Amino acid sequence: MTTPYSISRALKGIHHMFSDSLRCIFAFSLVLGLSIVLPSPAAGAPDAKLCASGKMNAARNYASCIMKFEVKALKKDTNAEYLRCEVALARAWSRLERPCGEAALTEGLTAPDVLALADTTSLALASAAGDAAPLIATTLCTGSNVLVDNGNCVPSSVLCEGDGVAIQDGECVAIGSPQVGCTTIANIRANGIPTEAACVENVLVTAITDDGFYAQDTAGGTLAGIRVVVSGGQIDELGISPGDLVDVSGIFDEYEDWDHPETQAQIEVPNDGSVSTVA
């Protein structure tokens, strides 16, 4: 069976054959090519239209992800890493089982690969100040799952006991422990912290977006805001509104795509251009 991982690996090999000037063209062709390579819906599929649309979206998102990491690698003069793109593609692929009438698509994936696909509700807290590292939250890992350093929830029995979370050196620590260390958003974004694990408490939700929300330190100040992106766009399940105070614990990871708010009082919502002001 063709798997999303085998497709992505083949396409990445082709991708490196192109010059920088042709990569934008390649990204578009990647969308079209991948949507064609993905298997056609089985006869009598529950929703052929949704199946086809889902495959096109998965292809487009994968192409965009590949290009993003290419640009990042060029800026840093490093090799591009595509693990997140592959994980996202595999998740999108697995969600096509119902509309496409296809069997579970795990054939060809290794045990660690399958394990990494367990999470469907983890959060990514995205920062924007250069290489500043945001949090990836553990608060929405389901059941007894915990977050590991690749941003995926896995059963706690595999890596850590109870509510433990694995930090950079592989040690399991409890959320809120001294090793994790609660701090401020501003401190995380401006200075970083000694370990990859951290937590923030009583941060203010300031605006809701289509795929997450914005939050800020209540004390305000420059670099006091972060964007929270909910995997799978499950923002409605959070049940939060602007003005709510939330706690988030998690592990550092790098993200560079969004501009940060200049002040604590003003947050721009990119989807509709509106601005939320905190009293």
Short mmCIF file of C-alpha atoms in Angstrom, two decimals:
data_model
loop_
_atom_site.label_atom_id
_atom_site.label_comp_id
_atom_site.label_asym_id
_atom_site.label_seq_id
_atom_site.Cartn_x
_atom_site.Cartn_y
_atom_site.Cartn_z
CA MET A 1 0.00 0.00 0.00
CA THR A 2 1.21 3.48 -0.78
CA THR A 3 1.59 5.49 2.43
CA PRO A 4 1.86 9.23 3.02
CA TYR A 5 5.40 8.72 4.31
CA SER A 6 6.55 6.88 1.19
CA ILE A 7 5.02 9.63 -0.96
CA SER A 8 6.60 12.41 1.08
CA ARG A 9 10.05 10.84 0.97
CA ALA A 10 9.90 10.40 -2.79
CA LEU A 11 8.71 13.96 -3.32
CA LYS A 12 11.41 15.40 -1.08
CA GLY A 13 14.06 13.69 -3.18
CA ILE A 14 12.60 15.28 -6.30
CA HIS A 15 12.27 18.61 -4.51
CA HIS A 16 16.03 18.90 -3.94
CA MET A 17 16.64 18.62 -7.68
CA PHE A 18 15.12 22.06 -8.24
CA SER A 19 16.96 25.37 -8.00
CA ASP A 20 15.76 27.99 -5.52
CA SER A 21 14.17 29.99 -8.32
CA LEU A 22 11.95 27.05 -9.31
CA ARG A 23 10.83 25.97 -5.85
CA CYS A 24 7.71 28.14 -5.81
CA ILE A 25 6.65 26.53 -9.09
CA PHE A 26 7.50 23.12 -7.64
CA ALA A 27 5.34 23.76 -4.56
CA PHE A 28 2.32 24.31 -6.79
CA SER A 29 3.07 21.22 -8.86
CA LEU A 30 3.55 19.28 -5.62
CA VAL A 31 -0.02 20.11 -4.60
CA LEU A 32 -1.43 18.88 -7.89
CA GLY A 33 0.86 15.87 -8.08
CA LEU A 34 0.27 14.68 -4.54
CA SER A 35 -3.49 15.03 -4.85
CA ILE A 36 -3.34 12.78 -7.91
CA VAL A 37 -0.95 10.25 -6.33
CA LEU A 38 -3.19 9.78 -3.29
CA PRO A 39 -5.48 6.78 -3.90
CA SER A 40 -8.85 7.41 -5.48
CA PRO A 41 -11.95 6.85 -3.33
CA ALA A 42 -13.13 3.28 -3.14
CA ALA A 43 -16.31 2.37 -4.96
CA GLY A 44 -19.33 3.48 -3.00
CA ALA A 45 -17.30 5.82 -0.80
CA PRO A 46 -19.40 7.61 1.85
CA ASP A 47 -18.53 11.07 0.54
CA ALA A 48 -16.49 11.19 -2.66
CA LYS A 49 -16.55 14.99 -2.82
CA LEU A 50 -15.26 15.36 0.74
CA CYS A 51 -12.67 12.67 0.04
CA ALA A 52 -11.31 14.49 -3.01
CA SER A 53 -11.33 17.84 -1.22
CA GLY A 54 -9.54 16.36 1.77
CA LYS A 55 -6.79 14.91 -0.40
CA MET A 56 -6.27 18.22 -2.18
CA ASN A 57 -6.06 20.06 1.16
CA ALA A 58 -3.60 17.51 2.52
CA ALA A 59 -1.44 17.92 -0.57
CA ARG A 60 -1.55 21.71 -0.45
CA ASN A 61 -0.70 21.83 3.26
CA TYR A 62 2.18 19.41 2.78
CA ALA A 63 3.62 21.49 -0.06
CA SER A 64 3.33 24.65 2.04
CA CYS A 65 5.02 22.93 4.98
CA ILE A 66 7.91 21.72 2.82
CA MET A 67 8.49 25.21 1.44
CA LYS A 68 8.39 26.76 4.93
CA PHE A 69 11.12 24.48 6.22
CA GLU A 70 13.16 25.02 3.04
CA VAL A 71 13.12 28.79 3.64
CA LYS A 72 14.00 28.29 7.29
CA ALA A 73 16.93 26.03 6.37
CA LEU A 74 18.21 28.51 3.79
CA LYS A 75 18.17 31.33 6.36
CA LYS A 76 20.15 29.25 8.85
CA ASP A 77 22.30 27.45 6.27
CA THR A 78 21.21 24.07 7.64
CA ASN A 79 19.54 20.99 6.24
CA ALA A 80 15.76 21.17 6.09
CA GLU A 81 13.89 18.89 8.48
CA TYR A 82 10.53 17.60 7.29
CA LEU A 83 9.34 15.42 10.20
CA ARG A 84 6.50 17.76 11.10
CA CYS A 85 5.36 17.91 7.49
CA GLU A 86 5.28 14.13 7.32
CA VAL A 87 3.43 13.77 10.62
CA ALA A 88 0.85 16.36 9.53
CA LEU A 89 0.41 14.60 6.18
CA ALA A 90 -0.03 11.24 7.89
CA ARG A 91 -2.64 12.70 10.25
CA ALA A 92 -4.54 14.28 7.38
CA TRP A 93 -4.30 11.00 5.45
CA SER A 94 -5.70 8.97 8.35
CA ARG A 95 -8.68 11.32 8.66
CA LEU A 96 -9.66 10.44 5.09
CA GLU A 97 -10.57 6.90 6.10
CA ARG A 98 -14.25 7.71 6.65
CA PRO A 99 -15.02 9.94 3.64
CA CYS A 100 -12.89 7.81 1.31
CA GLY A 101 -13.98 4.45 2.65
CA GLU A 102 -10.36 3.35 3.00
CA ALA A 103 -8.81 1.05 5.60
CA ALA A 104 -6.54 2.41 8.34
CA LEU A 105 -3.42 3.66 6.61
CA THR A 106 -0.62 2.40 8.87
CA GLU A 107 1.03 -0.17 6.59
CA GLY A 108 4.62 0.75 5.91
CA LEU A 109 4.98 2.93 9.01
CA THR A 110 7.35 1.92 11.80
CA ALA A 111 6.14 1.52 15.38
CA PRO A 112 7.54 4.94 16.43
CA ASP A 113 5.81 6.51 13.41
CA VAL A 114 2.45 5.07 14.41
CA LEU A 115 2.99 6.07 18.02
CA ALA A 116 3.71 9.65 16.97
CA LEU A 117 0.32 9.85 15.26
CA ALA A 118 -1.61 9.20 18.49
CA ASP A 119 -2.22 12.86 19.32
CA THR A 120 -5.11 14.75 17.79
CA THR A 121 -5.49 17.63 20.23
CA SER A 122 -2.06 19.00 21.18
CA LEU A 123 -1.51 22.77 21.15
CA ALA A 124 1.35 24.70 19.62
CA LEU A 125 2.06 28.10 21.13
CA ALA A 126 3.68 30.09 18.36
CA SER A 127 6.02 33.03 18.91
CA ALA A 128 7.43 35.43 16.39
CA ALA A 129 10.55 37.16 17.69
CA GLY A 130 13.20 35.68 15.42
CA ASP A 131 14.21 32.31 16.80
CA ALA A 132 12.27 32.67 20.05
CA ALA A 133 10.83 29.31 21.06
CA PRO A 134 7.16 28.95 21.96
CA LEU A 135 5.52 26.26 24.03
CA ILE A 136 3.80 23.16 22.75
CA ALA A 137 1.08 22.54 25.31
CA THR A 138 0.33 19.26 27.04
CA THR A 139 -2.99 20.43 28.43
CA LEU A 140 -5.05 18.85 25.66
CA CYS A 141 -3.28 15.52 25.31
CA THR A 142 -6.09 13.01 25.72
CA GLY A 143 -6.36 10.30 28.36
CA SER A 144 -3.03 9.40 29.93
CA ASN A 145 -1.03 10.70 26.98
CA VAL A 146 1.85 13.12 27.51
CA LEU A 147 3.77 15.35 25.14
CA VAL A 148 7.24 14.41 23.92
CA ASP A 149 9.88 16.63 22.39
CA ASN A 150 8.68 16.14 18.81
CA GLY A 151 5.37 17.78 19.65
CA ASN A 152 3.24 14.64 19.74
CA CYS A 153 1.22 13.04 22.52
CA VAL A 154 2.11 9.44 23.36
CA PRO A 155 0.86 7.09 26.10
CA SER A 156 2.53 8.01 29.38
CA SER A 157 3.35 4.35 29.99
CA VAL A 158 5.71 4.46 27.02
CA LEU A 159 7.94 7.27 28.21
CA CYS A 160 6.81 8.74 31.52
CA GLU A 161 4.66 7.69 34.45
CA GLY A 162 1.49 9.52 35.48
CA ASP A 163 1.40 13.12 34.35
CA GLY A 164 5.14 13.18 33.66
CA VAL A 165 6.55 14.95 30.65
CA ALA A 166 9.84 14.12 28.94
CA ILE A 167 12.27 17.03 28.82
CA GLN A 168 15.26 17.42 26.55
CA ASP A 169 17.54 14.89 28.21
CA GLY A 170 14.80 12.27 28.30
CA GLU A 171 14.12 12.66 32.02
CA CYS A 172 10.47 12.47 33.07
CA VAL A 173 9.29 15.34 35.25
CA ALA A 174 5.86 16.38 36.48
CA ILE A 175 4.19 19.44 35.01
CA GLY A 176 4.72 22.32 37.45
CA SER A 177 7.87 20.78 38.93
CA PRO A 178 11.00 22.90 39.51
CA GLN A 179 12.55 21.38 36.39
CA VAL A 180 9.63 22.59 34.33
CA GLY A 181 9.46 25.97 36.04
CA CYS A 182 6.53 28.31 35.47
CA THR A 183 7.57 31.65 34.02
CA THR A 184 6.20 34.50 31.93
CA ILE A 185 5.57 34.63 28.21
CA ALA A 186 7.84 37.66 27.96
CA ASN A 187 10.69 35.81 29.65
CA ILE A 188 10.26 32.79 27.41
CA ARG A 189 10.27 34.88 24.26
CA ALA A 190 13.04 37.28 25.23
CA ASN A 191 15.44 35.05 27.13
CA GLY A 192 14.41 31.43 26.96
CA ILE A 193 14.70 29.12 29.97
CA PRO A 194 17.26 26.45 30.99
CA THR A 195 15.23 23.42 29.89
CA GLU A 196 12.88 22.75 27.01
CA ALA A 197 9.94 22.29 29.37
CA ALA A 198 8.05 25.23 30.86
CA CYS A 199 4.68 26.44 31.99
CA VAL A 200 2.81 29.74 32.10
CA GLU A 201 -0.01 30.48 34.53
CA ASN A 202 -3.00 32.84 34.41
CA VAL A 203 -2.33 34.10 30.91
CA LEU A 204 -5.16 36.13 29.39
CA VAL A 205 -7.03 34.97 26.29
CA THR A 206 -7.37 38.08 24.14
CA ALA A 207 -8.75 36.94 20.78
CA ILE A 208 -10.14 33.80 19.15
CA THR A 209 -9.10 32.80 15.62
CA ASP A 210 -10.36 30.10 13.28
CA ASP A 211 -7.63 27.72 14.43
CA GLY A 212 -6.78 28.83 17.96
CA PHE A 213 -6.44 31.95 20.07
CA TYR A 214 -4.08 34.65 21.32
CA ALA A 215 -2.95 34.92 24.94
CA GLN A 216 -0.87 37.43 26.89
CA ASP A 217 0.81 37.93 30.24
CA THR A 218 -1.60 39.99 32.33
CA ALA A 219 1.24 42.30 33.38
CA GLY A 220 1.67 43.43 29.79
CA GLY A 221 4.87 44.62 28.17
CA THR A 222 6.72 43.95 24.93
CA LEU A 223 6.85 40.29 23.82
CA ALA A 224 4.04 39.49 26.24
CA GLY A 225 1.79 37.80 23.67
CA ILE A 226 1.71 34.40 22.02
CA ARG A 227 -0.50 32.78 19.44
CA VAL A 228 -2.00 29.41 20.31
CA VAL A 229 -2.72 27.14 17.37
CA VAL A 230 -4.99 24.17 17.99
CA SER A 231 -4.13 21.03 16.02
CA GLY A 232 -6.95 20.05 13.69
CA GLY A 233 -8.72 23.38 14.19
CA GLN A 234 -10.61 22.08 17.23
CA ILE A 235 -10.94 25.49 18.84
CA ASP A 236 -14.65 25.03 19.62
CA GLU A 237 -13.85 22.10 21.90
CA LEU A 238 -11.79 24.33 24.19
CA GLY A 239 -14.82 26.36 25.26
CA ILE A 240 -12.76 29.49 25.90
CA SER A 241 -13.54 33.15 25.25
CA PRO A 242 -11.61 36.44 25.27
CA GLY A 243 -11.02 37.46 28.87
CA ASP A 244 -10.54 33.91 30.20
CA LEU A 245 -7.42 33.10 32.22
CA VAL A 246 -5.72 29.83 31.28
CA ASP A 247 -2.72 27.78 32.39
CA VAL A 248 -0.50 26.07 29.83
CA SER A 249 2.34 23.61 30.43
CA GLY A 250 4.53 22.15 27.77
CA ILE A 251 7.83 21.87 25.96
CA PHE A 252 9.73 24.44 23.97
CA ASP A 253 9.88 24.17 20.23
CA GLU A 254 10.88 26.65 17.55
CA TYR A 255 8.38 28.46 15.36
CA GLU A 256 8.97 31.58 13.35
CA ASP A 257 5.93 32.25 11.21
CA TRP A 258 3.89 34.92 13.02
CA ASP A 259 4.49 38.56 13.96
CA HIS A 260 4.23 39.20 17.68
CA PRO A 261 2.01 41.93 19.16
CA GLU A 262 3.93 45.12 19.94
CA THR A 263 2.04 45.83 23.15
CA GLN A 264 0.02 43.87 25.65
CA ALA A 265 -3.15 45.80 24.89
CA GLN A 266 -3.56 45.13 21.18
CA ILE A 267 -3.87 41.83 19.33
CA GLU A 268 -4.52 41.58 15.60
CA VAL A 269 -6.51 38.63 14.30
CA PRO A 270 -5.06 37.85 10.86
CA ASN A 271 -8.13 36.02 9.54
CA ASP A 272 -10.42 39.04 9.52
CA GLY A 273 -8.11 41.96 10.31
CA SER A 274 -9.95 42.85 13.52
CA VAL A 275 -8.16 44.09 16.62
CA SER A 276 -8.96 43.13 20.20
CA THR A 277 -8.06 45.60 22.94
CA VAL A 278 -7.57 44.51 26.53
CA ALA A 279 -8.94 46.90 29.14
#
